[in-house]
Amino acid sequence: MLFSEDQVAIRDMTRDFVKSEIVPFAAEWDRQSSIPKDVVQRAGALGLFGVNMPSEWDGAGADFKSYVLAVEEMAFGDAGFCNMVCATNSYGFKVRDYGTDDLKKRFLSPVAAGEALGCMLLTEPQAGSDASNLKTRAVRRGDKYVINGTKVFITSGQSAGYACIIAVTDPTAGKAGISAFLTKTHMPGYNVIRVEHKLGHRTNETCQILLEDMEVPAEDMLGNPGDGLRIAFSGLDSGRIAVAAQAIGVARAAFEAALGYSHEREAFGKKIFDHQGIGFKLAEMATEIEVARAMCHHAADLKQSKVRCVKEASISKLYASQMAERVCSDAIQVYGGYGFINDYPVEKYYRDARVYQIYDGTNEIQKILISRELAAGH
């Protein structure tokens, strides 16, 4: 697939940053479950928090395909770092598409410019895939809304400076009674009560947030009353294509590590790459990555061209996430016993890959969506 000069420039800029600033330190950051703030700030300064945001709101002004290319490169370096950047971009998409000029100035520009992270507060203990079953309430009191509730699995919930909160404003209206609000996270009532200990993506925190009598000015509602679910679900195609790109990046990292190791390790008098069992395994890994990338870029093309791509985005996410787990597992097999040890990189890739089948819509949800699209003739 051919790319424009601008797309290649953003991909290569991101690749160079990842190669020098992320890859050499990712394993240690994973063990520490943290990433230095100055690295995050340098990523923001490069425009990675607002790749697809308009330049008038301090974004990079690049197209969606550029974003997808950048995502793969970031995930190649470290999945947790990439997830943090993607969550911030997801927040930005909502404000870009639904915010007034005033909201964009106050809640988008600082994030797109790389000055702060953004996060989405949607999921609740009882409302994951069933996002319409929200319990968080936003009650109007004068010129403010008072919000109470608990949100879970919030990417960058502690380190983000800005948040989009999805809450029920009219309990009698069902899905039409849910609205969206923008806020700064340092406001009273925004409480981080738990930072999760995770299998993978350890360089980016995942939090439980308690919203306790948190006041948000009515003017900071994003969109209109009742638009909350539409806003939350908007950009799902973009998010799923980005998850596919993340999965491809991690799989590529695992494959390249295994390929390099196969040319170093000897068994029975020759490099293990020259044993057909290993050479064929690597050939299959390379093939699966290329197929997933082709699917991902096809879906990105459709999305950028404003062509309906629900099916293609879901297929891309479904296949790439499953592919990543297979490739990372095979990479461990290539390493043998060393692949199971933390001193080598592939066990981290395996841990990081697993969540792609869960977030941004579980793979079971993707199959539902694909089958619905097929039934509708799309």
CSV table of C-alpha atoms in Angstrom, one decimal:
chain,number,residue,atom,x,y,z
A,1,MET,CA,0.0,0.0,0.0
A,2,LEU,CA,1.3,3.4,-1.0
A,3,PHE,CA,1.4,6.4,1.4
A,4,SER,CA,1.8,10.1,0.9
A,5,GLU,CA,5.0,12.0,1.7
A,6,ASP,CA,3.3,13.5,4.8
A,7,GLN,CA,2.1,10.1,6.0
A,8,VAL,CA,5.6,8.6,5.6
A,9,ALA,CA,7.1,11.6,7.4
A,10,ILE,CA,4.9,11.1,10.4
A,11,ARG,CA,5.5,7.4,10.5
A,12,ASP,CA,9.3,7.8,10.3
A,13,MET,CA,9.3,10.6,12.9
A,14,THR,CA,7.4,8.4,15.3
A,15,ARG,CA,9.6,5.4,14.5
A,16,ASP,CA,12.7,7.4,15.2
A,17,PHE,CA,11.3,8.7,18.5
A,18,VAL,CA,10.3,5.2,19.5
A,19,LYS,CA,13.7,3.7,18.6
A,20,SER,CA,15.6,6.3,20.6
A,21,GLU,CA,13.3,7.2,23.5
A,22,ILE,CA,11.1,4.1,24.1
A,23,VAL,CA,12.6,0.8,23.0
A,24,PRO,CA,15.9,0.9,25.0
A,25,PHE,CA,13.9,1.5,28.3
A,26,ALA,CA,10.6,-0.2,27.8
A,27,ALA,CA,11.5,-3.4,29.7
A,28,GLU,CA,12.6,-1.5,32.8
A,29,TRP,CA,9.6,0.8,32.7
A,30,ASP,CA,7.4,-2.3,32.5
A,31,ARG,CA,9.1,-3.7,35.7
A,32,GLN,CA,8.6,-0.4,37.4
A,33,SER,CA,5.1,0.1,36.1
A,34,SER,CA,5.8,3.7,35.2
A,35,ILE,CA,7.1,5.9,32.4
A,36,PRO,CA,9.1,9.1,33.0
A,37,LYS,CA,7.0,12.3,32.6
A,38,ASP,CA,9.7,13.9,30.4
A,39,VAL,CA,9.3,11.1,27.8
A,40,VAL,CA,5.5,11.7,27.8
A,41,GLN,CA,6.1,15.5,27.4
A,42,ARG,CA,8.5,14.9,24.5
A,43,ALA,CA,5.9,12.7,22.8
A,44,GLY,CA,3.4,15.5,23.3
A,45,ALA,CA,5.7,18.0,21.8
A,46,LEU,CA,6.0,15.9,18.7
A,47,GLY,CA,2.3,16.2,18.2
A,48,LEU,CA,1.4,12.6,19.0
A,49,PHE,CA,-1.4,13.6,21.3
A,50,GLY,CA,-3.2,15.3,18.4
A,51,VAL,CA,-2.0,13.7,15.2
A,52,ASN,CA,-5.5,13.9,13.7
A,53,MET,CA,-6.6,17.1,15.3
A,54,PRO,CA,-6.9,20.4,13.3
A,55,SER,CA,-4.0,22.7,13.4
A,56,GLU,CA,-6.4,25.6,14.4
A,57,TRP,CA,-6.8,23.8,17.7
A,58,ASP,CA,-3.1,23.1,18.1
A,59,GLY,CA,-3.1,19.6,16.6
A,60,ALA,CA,-0.7,18.2,14.0
A,61,GLY,CA,-3.4,18.5,11.3
A,62,ALA,CA,-2.5,15.1,9.8
A,63,ASP,CA,-5.0,12.6,8.4
A,64,PHE,CA,-6.4,9.4,9.9
A,65,LYS,CA,-4.0,7.1,8.0
A,66,SER,CA,-1.1,9.0,9.5
A,67,TYR,CA,-2.5,8.4,12.9
A,68,VAL,CA,-2.8,4.7,12.2
A,69,LEU,CA,0.8,4.5,11.0
A,70,ALA,CA,2.0,6.3,14.1
A,71,VAL,CA,0.0,4.0,16.4
A,72,GLU,CA,1.7,0.9,15.0
A,73,GLU,CA,5.1,2.4,15.6
A,74,MET,CA,4.3,3.5,19.2
A,75,ALA,CA,2.9,0.0,20.0
A,76,PHE,CA,6.1,-1.5,18.6
A,77,GLY,CA,8.0,0.4,21.2
A,78,ASP,CA,5.7,-0.1,24.2
A,79,ALA,CA,2.0,-1.0,24.3
A,80,GLY,CA,1.3,0.8,27.6
A,81,PHE,CA,2.7,4.1,26.2
A,82,CYS,CA,0.8,3.6,23.0
A,83,ASN,CA,-2.5,3.0,24.8
A,84,MET,CA,-2.0,6.2,26.8
A,85,VAL,CA,-1.5,8.2,23.6
A,86,CYS,CA,-4.5,6.5,21.9
A,87,ALA,CA,-6.7,7.2,24.9
A,88,THR,CA,-5.8,10.8,24.7
A,89,ASN,CA,-6.5,11.0,21.0
A,90,SER,CA,-9.8,9.3,21.6
A,91,TYR,CA,-10.7,12.0,24.1
A,92,GLY,CA,-9.7,14.5,21.5
A,93,PHE,CA,-11.8,13.0,18.8
A,94,LYS,CA,-14.9,13.6,21.0
A,95,VAL,CA,-14.2,17.2,21.7
A,96,ARG,CA,-13.1,17.8,18.1
A,97,ASP,CA,-16.4,16.4,16.7
A,98,TYR,CA,-18.9,17.6,19.3
A,99,GLY,CA,-17.4,20.6,21.0
A,100,THR,CA,-18.2,24.3,20.5
A,101,ASP,CA,-15.4,26.6,19.7
A,102,ASP,CA,-15.2,27.6,23.3
A,103,LEU,CA,-15.0,24.0,24.5
A,104,LYS,CA,-12.3,23.2,21.9
A,105,LYS,CA,-10.3,26.2,23.0
A,106,ARG,CA,-10.4,25.2,26.7
A,107,PHE,CA,-10.5,21.4,26.5
A,108,LEU,CA,-9.0,20.4,23.2
A,109,SER,CA,-6.2,22.8,22.4
A,110,PRO,CA,-4.1,22.0,25.6
A,111,VAL,CA,-4.3,18.3,24.9
A,112,ALA,CA,-3.7,18.4,21.1
A,113,ALA,CA,-0.7,20.7,21.8
A,114,GLY,CA,0.8,18.0,24.0
A,115,GLU,CA,0.5,19.9,27.3
A,116,ALA,CA,-1.7,17.3,29.0
A,117,LEU,CA,-3.3,13.9,28.6
A,118,GLY,CA,-7.0,13.3,28.2
A,119,CYS,CA,-9.2,10.3,29.4
A,120,MET,CA,-12.7,8.9,28.8
A,121,LEU,CA,-14.8,8.0,31.8
A,122,LEU,CA,-17.4,5.6,30.4
A,123,THR,CA,-17.1,2.1,31.8
A,124,GLU,CA,-18.6,1.2,35.2
A,125,PRO,CA,-18.4,-1.9,37.4
A,126,GLN,CA,-21.7,-3.2,35.9
A,127,ALA,CA,-21.5,-1.5,32.5
A,128,GLY,CA,-18.8,-2.7,30.2
A,129,SER,CA,-20.0,-3.9,26.8
A,130,ASP,CA,-23.5,-2.9,28.0
A,131,ALA,CA,-22.6,0.8,28.1
A,132,SER,CA,-26.3,1.8,28.3
A,133,ASN,CA,-26.5,0.4,31.8
A,134,LEU,CA,-24.8,3.3,33.5
A,135,LYS,CA,-25.4,4.3,37.1
A,136,THR,CA,-23.4,7.5,37.3
A,137,ARG,CA,-25.8,10.4,37.7
A,138,ALA,CA,-25.5,14.1,36.8
A,139,VAL,CA,-28.2,16.2,38.5
A,140,ARG,CA,-28.8,19.8,37.4
A,141,ARG,CA,-28.6,22.3,40.2
A,142,GLY,CA,-28.8,25.9,38.9
A,143,ASP,CA,-26.1,26.5,36.4
A,144,LYS,CA,-24.1,23.4,37.3
A,145,TYR,CA,-24.5,19.6,37.2
A,146,VAL,CA,-23.5,17.6,40.2
A,147,ILE,CA,-22.1,14.2,39.3
A,148,ASN,CA,-21.9,11.1,41.4
A,149,GLY,CA,-20.8,7.6,40.4
A,150,THR,CA,-17.9,5.1,39.9
A,151,LYS,CA,-15.9,4.6,36.8
A,152,VAL,CA,-13.5,1.7,36.2
A,153,PHE,CA,-10.8,0.7,33.7
A,154,ILE,CA,-10.0,4.3,33.0
A,155,THR,CA,-6.8,4.6,31.0
A,156,SER,CA,-4.7,7.5,32.3
A,157,GLY,CA,-7.3,8.2,34.9
A,158,GLN,CA,-4.7,9.5,37.3
A,159,SER,CA,-2.2,11.3,35.0
A,160,ALA,CA,-4.7,12.9,32.6
A,161,GLY,CA,-5.4,16.6,33.1
A,162,TYR,CA,-8.7,16.5,31.2
A,163,ALA,CA,-11.6,14.1,31.2
A,164,CYS,CA,-14.9,13.4,29.3
A,165,ILE,CA,-17.5,12.0,31.7
A,166,ILE,CA,-20.5,10.0,30.5
A,167,ALA,CA,-23.4,10.2,33.0
A,168,VAL,CA,-27.2,9.8,33.2
A,169,THR,CA,-29.0,13.1,33.2
A,170,ASP,CA,-32.6,11.7,32.8
A,171,PRO,CA,-33.1,8.2,34.3
A,172,THR,CA,-36.6,8.0,32.8
A,173,ALA,CA,-35.3,8.4,29.2
A,174,GLY,CA,-33.2,5.2,28.9
A,175,LYS,CA,-30.4,5.6,26.3
A,176,ALA,CA,-31.6,9.0,25.4
A,177,GLY,CA,-31.1,10.2,29.0
A,178,ILE,CA,-27.3,10.0,29.0
A,179,SER,CA,-25.1,13.0,28.5
A,180,ALA,CA,-21.4,13.9,28.2
A,181,PHE,CA,-19.4,16.5,30.3
A,182,LEU,CA,-15.9,17.9,30.1
A,183,THR,CA,-13.8,18.7,33.1
A,184,LYS,CA,-10.3,19.1,34.5
A,185,THR,CA,-9.4,16.2,36.7
A,186,HIS,CA,-8.0,18.4,39.5
A,187,MET,CA,-11.6,19.6,40.3
A,188,PRO,CA,-13.0,18.6,43.7
A,189,GLY,CA,-14.9,15.4,43.7
A,190,TYR,CA,-12.7,13.6,41.1
A,191,ASN,CA,-11.0,10.9,43.2
A,192,VAL,CA,-8.7,8.2,42.1
A,193,ILE,CA,-9.4,5.4,44.5
A,194,ARG,CA,-7.5,2.5,42.9
A,195,VAL,CA,-4.7,2.0,40.4
A,196,GLU,CA,-5.0,-1.5,38.9
A,197,HIS,CA,-2.2,-4.1,38.9
A,198,LYS,CA,-2.3,-5.5,35.4
A,199,LEU,CA,-1.1,-8.4,33.3
A,200,GLY,CA,0.3,-6.0,30.6
A,201,HIS,CA,0.4,-2.4,29.6
A,202,ARG,CA,2.0,-1.7,32.9
A,203,THR,CA,3.6,1.6,31.8
A,204,ASN,CA,0.2,3.3,31.7
A,205,GLU,CA,-2.1,3.4,34.7
A,206,THR,CA,-5.6,2.0,34.6
A,207,CYS,CA,-7.8,3.5,37.4
A,208,GLN,CA,-11.0,3.3,39.3
A,209,ILE,CA,-12.5,6.8,39.7
A,210,LEU,CA,-15.0,7.9,42.3
A,211,LEU,CA,-17.0,10.9,41.3
A,212,GLU,CA,-18.4,12.4,44.5
A,213,ASP,CA,-20.5,15.5,44.3
A,214,MET,CA,-18.4,16.7,41.5
A,215,GLU,CA,-19.7,20.0,40.1
A,216,VAL,CA,-19.4,20.7,36.3
A,217,PRO,CA,-20.7,24.0,34.8
A,218,ALA,CA,-23.7,23.4,32.5
A,219,GLU,CA,-21.8,25.1,29.7
A,220,ASP,CA,-19.2,22.3,29.8
A,221,MET,CA,-21.7,19.7,28.6
A,222,LEU,CA,-20.4,18.2,25.4
A,223,GLY,CA,-23.1,18.2,22.8
A,224,ASN,CA,-26.7,18.4,23.9
A,225,PRO,CA,-28.6,16.6,26.7
A,226,GLY,CA,-29.1,13.0,25.7
A,227,ASP,CA,-26.1,12.9,23.3
A,228,GLY,CA,-23.9,11.0,25.7
A,229,LEU,CA,-24.0,7.5,24.3
A,230,ARG,CA,-23.8,8.8,20.7
A,231,ILE,CA,-20.7,10.8,21.7
A,232,ALA,CA,-19.2,7.8,23.6
A,233,PHE,CA,-19.8,5.5,20.7
A,234,SER,CA,-18.7,7.9,18.0
A,235,GLY,CA,-15.4,7.1,16.6
A,236,LEU,CA,-15.7,3.4,17.6
A,237,ASP,CA,-14.6,2.6,14.1
A,238,SER,CA,-11.6,4.8,14.5
A,239,GLY,CA,-10.8,3.2,17.9
A,240,ARG,CA,-11.1,-0.3,16.6
A,241,ILE,CA,-8.8,0.4,13.6
A,242,ALA,CA,-6.3,1.9,16.1
A,243,VAL,CA,-6.5,-1.2,18.3
A,244,ALA,CA,-5.7,-3.3,15.2
A,245,ALA,CA,-2.7,-1.1,14.6
A,246,GLN,CA,-1.6,-1.5,18.2
A,247,ALA,CA,-1.9,-5.3,17.9
A,248,ILE,CA,0.1,-5.2,14.7
A,249,GLY,CA,2.8,-3.1,16.4
A,250,VAL,CA,3.2,-5.5,19.3
A,251,ALA,CA,3.1,-8.6,17.0
A,252,ARG,CA,5.8,-7.0,14.8
A,253,ALA,CA,8.0,-6.4,17.8
A,254,ALA,CA,7.7,-10.0,18.9
A,255,PHE,CA,8.3,-11.3,15.4
A,256,GLU,CA,11.4,-9.2,14.9
A,257,ALA,CA,12.8,-10.3,18.3
A,258,ALA,CA,12.2,-14.0,17.4
A,259,LEU,CA,13.6,-13.6,13.9
A,260,GLY,CA,16.8,-12.0,15.3
A,261,TYR,CA,17.1,-14.7,18.0
A,262,SER,CA,16.7,-17.5,15.4
A,263,HIS,CA,19.8,-16.2,13.6
A,264,GLU,CA,21.8,-16.2,16.8
A,265,ARG,CA,20.8,-19.4,18.6
A,266,GLU,CA,22.3,-22.7,17.4
A,267,ALA,CA,21.0,-26.2,17.9
A,268,PHE,CA,22.2,-29.5,16.4
A,269,GLY,CA,25.0,-27.7,14.6
A,270,LYS,CA,23.2,-24.9,12.9
A,271,LYS,CA,21.2,-21.7,13.5
A,272,ILE,CA,17.7,-22.6,14.6
A,273,PHE,CA,16.3,-20.4,11.7
A,274,ASP,CA,17.7,-23.1,9.4
A,275,HIS,CA,15.6,-25.8,11.0
A,276,GLN,CA,12.4,-26.1,9.0
A,277,GLY,CA,10.2,-26.1,12.1
A,278,ILE,CA,11.4,-22.7,13.1
A,279,GLY,CA,11.8,-21.2,9.6
A,280,PHE,CA,8.2,-22.2,8.7
A,281,LYS,CA,6.9,-20.8,12.0
A,282,LEU,CA,8.5,-17.4,11.3
A,283,ALA,CA,7.1,-17.5,7.8
A,284,GLU,CA,3.6,-17.9,9.1
A,285,MET,CA,4.1,-15.2,11.7
A,286,ALA,CA,5.3,-12.8,9.0
A,287,THR,CA,2.3,-13.7,6.8
A,288,GLU,CA,-0.2,-13.1,9.6
A,289,ILE,CA,1.2,-9.7,10.4
A,290,GLU,CA,1.1,-8.6,6.7
A,291,VAL,CA,-2.5,-9.8,6.4
A,292,ALA,CA,-3.6,-8.0,9.5
A,293,ARG,CA,-1.8,-4.8,8.3
A,294,ALA,CA,-3.6,-5.0,5.0
A,295,MET,CA,-6.9,-5.3,6.7
A,296,CYS,CA,-6.1,-2.4,9.0
A,297,HIS,CA,-5.0,-0.1,6.3
A,298,HIS,CA,-8.0,-1.0,4.1
A,299,ALA,CA,-10.3,-0.1,7.0
A,300,ALA,CA,-8.4,3.1,7.6
A,301,ASP,CA,-8.7,4.1,3.9
A,302,LEU,CA,-12.5,3.6,4.1
A,303,LYS,CA,-12.7,5.6,7.4
A,304,GLN,CA,-10.6,8.5,5.9
A,305,SER,CA,-12.8,8.5,2.8
A,306,LYS,CA,-15.9,8.7,5.0
A,307,VAL,CA,-17.2,5.4,3.7
A,308,ARG,CA,-19.2,3.1,6.0
A,309,CYS,CA,-16.7,0.7,7.6
A,310,VAL,CA,-18.3,-0.8,10.6
A,311,LYS,CA,-17.7,-4.3,9.3
A,312,GLU,CA,-14.2,-3.6,8.1
A,313,ALA,CA,-13.1,-2.0,11.3
A,314,SER,CA,-14.5,-4.9,13.4
A,315,ILE,CA,-12.9,-7.5,11.1
A,316,SER,CA,-9.6,-5.6,11.4
A,317,LYS,CA,-9.8,-5.5,15.2
A,318,LEU,CA,-11.0,-9.1,15.5
A,319,TYR,CA,-8.3,-10.6,13.3
A,320,ALA,CA,-5.4,-8.4,14.4
A,321,SER,CA,-6.0,-8.9,18.1
A,322,GLN,CA,-6.2,-12.7,17.7
A,323,MET,CA,-3.2,-12.7,15.4
A,324,ALA,CA,-1.1,-10.8,17.9
A,325,GLU,CA,-1.7,-13.4,20.6
A,326,ARG,CA,-0.7,-16.2,18.2
A,327,VAL,CA,2.4,-14.4,17.0
A,328,CYS,CA,3.6,-13.5,20.5
A,329,SER,CA,3.0,-17.1,21.6
A,330,ASP,CA,5.0,-18.4,18.7
A,331,ALA,CA,7.8,-15.9,19.5
A,332,ILE,CA,8.0,-17.4,23.0
A,333,GLN,CA,8.2,-20.9,21.3
A,334,VAL,CA,11.1,-19.7,19.1
A,335,TYR,CA,13.0,-18.6,22.2
A,336,GLY,CA,12.2,-21.9,24.0
A,337,GLY,CA,12.7,-21.7,27.8
A,338,TYR,CA,14.3,-18.3,27.6
A,339,GLY,CA,11.1,-16.9,26.1
A,340,PHE,CA,9.4,-17.6,29.5
A,341,ILE,CA,11.9,-15.4,31.3
A,342,ASN,CA,11.6,-11.7,32.0
A,343,ASP,CA,15.2,-11.1,30.9
A,344,TYR,CA,14.0,-11.5,27.3
A,345,PRO,CA,11.4,-9.3,25.6
A,346,VAL,CA,8.9,-11.8,24.2
A,347,GLU,CA,7.1,-12.6,27.5
A,348,LYS,CA,6.2,-8.9,27.8
A,349,TYR,CA,4.9,-8.8,24.3
A,350,TYR,CA,2.7,-11.8,25.1
A,351,ARG,CA,1.3,-10.1,28.2
A,352,ASP,CA,0.7,-6.8,26.3
A,353,ALA,CA,-1.1,-8.5,23.4
A,354,ARG,CA,-3.8,-10.2,25.4
A,355,VAL,CA,-6.0,-7.1,26.1
A,356,TYR,CA,-6.5,-6.2,22.5
A,357,GLN,CA,-9.3,-8.9,22.4
A,358,ILE,CA,-11.0,-7.1,25.2
A,359,TYR,CA,-10.9,-3.3,25.0
A,360,ASP,CA,-12.7,-1.0,22.5
A,361,GLY,CA,-15.4,-3.7,22.3
A,362,THR,CA,-14.6,-7.4,23.1
A,363,ASN,CA,-14.1,-9.7,20.2
A,364,GLU,CA,-17.5,-11.2,21.0
A,365,ILE,CA,-19.0,-7.8,20.4
A,366,GLN,CA,-17.0,-7.6,17.1
A,367,LYS,CA,-18.6,-10.8,15.9
A,368,ILE,CA,-22.0,-9.5,16.7
A,369,LEU,CA,-21.3,-6.3,14.7
A,370,ILE,CA,-19.9,-8.2,11.8
A,371,SER,CA,-22.8,-10.6,11.6
A,372,ARG,CA,-25.3,-7.7,11.8
A,373,GLU,CA,-23.5,-6.0,8.9
A,374,LEU,CA,-23.6,-9.2,6.9
A,375,ALA,CA,-27.4,-9.6,7.6
A,376,ALA,CA,-27.9,-6.0,6.5
A,377,GLY,CA,-26.0,-6.6,3.3
A,378,HIS,CA,-23.2,-4.3,4.1
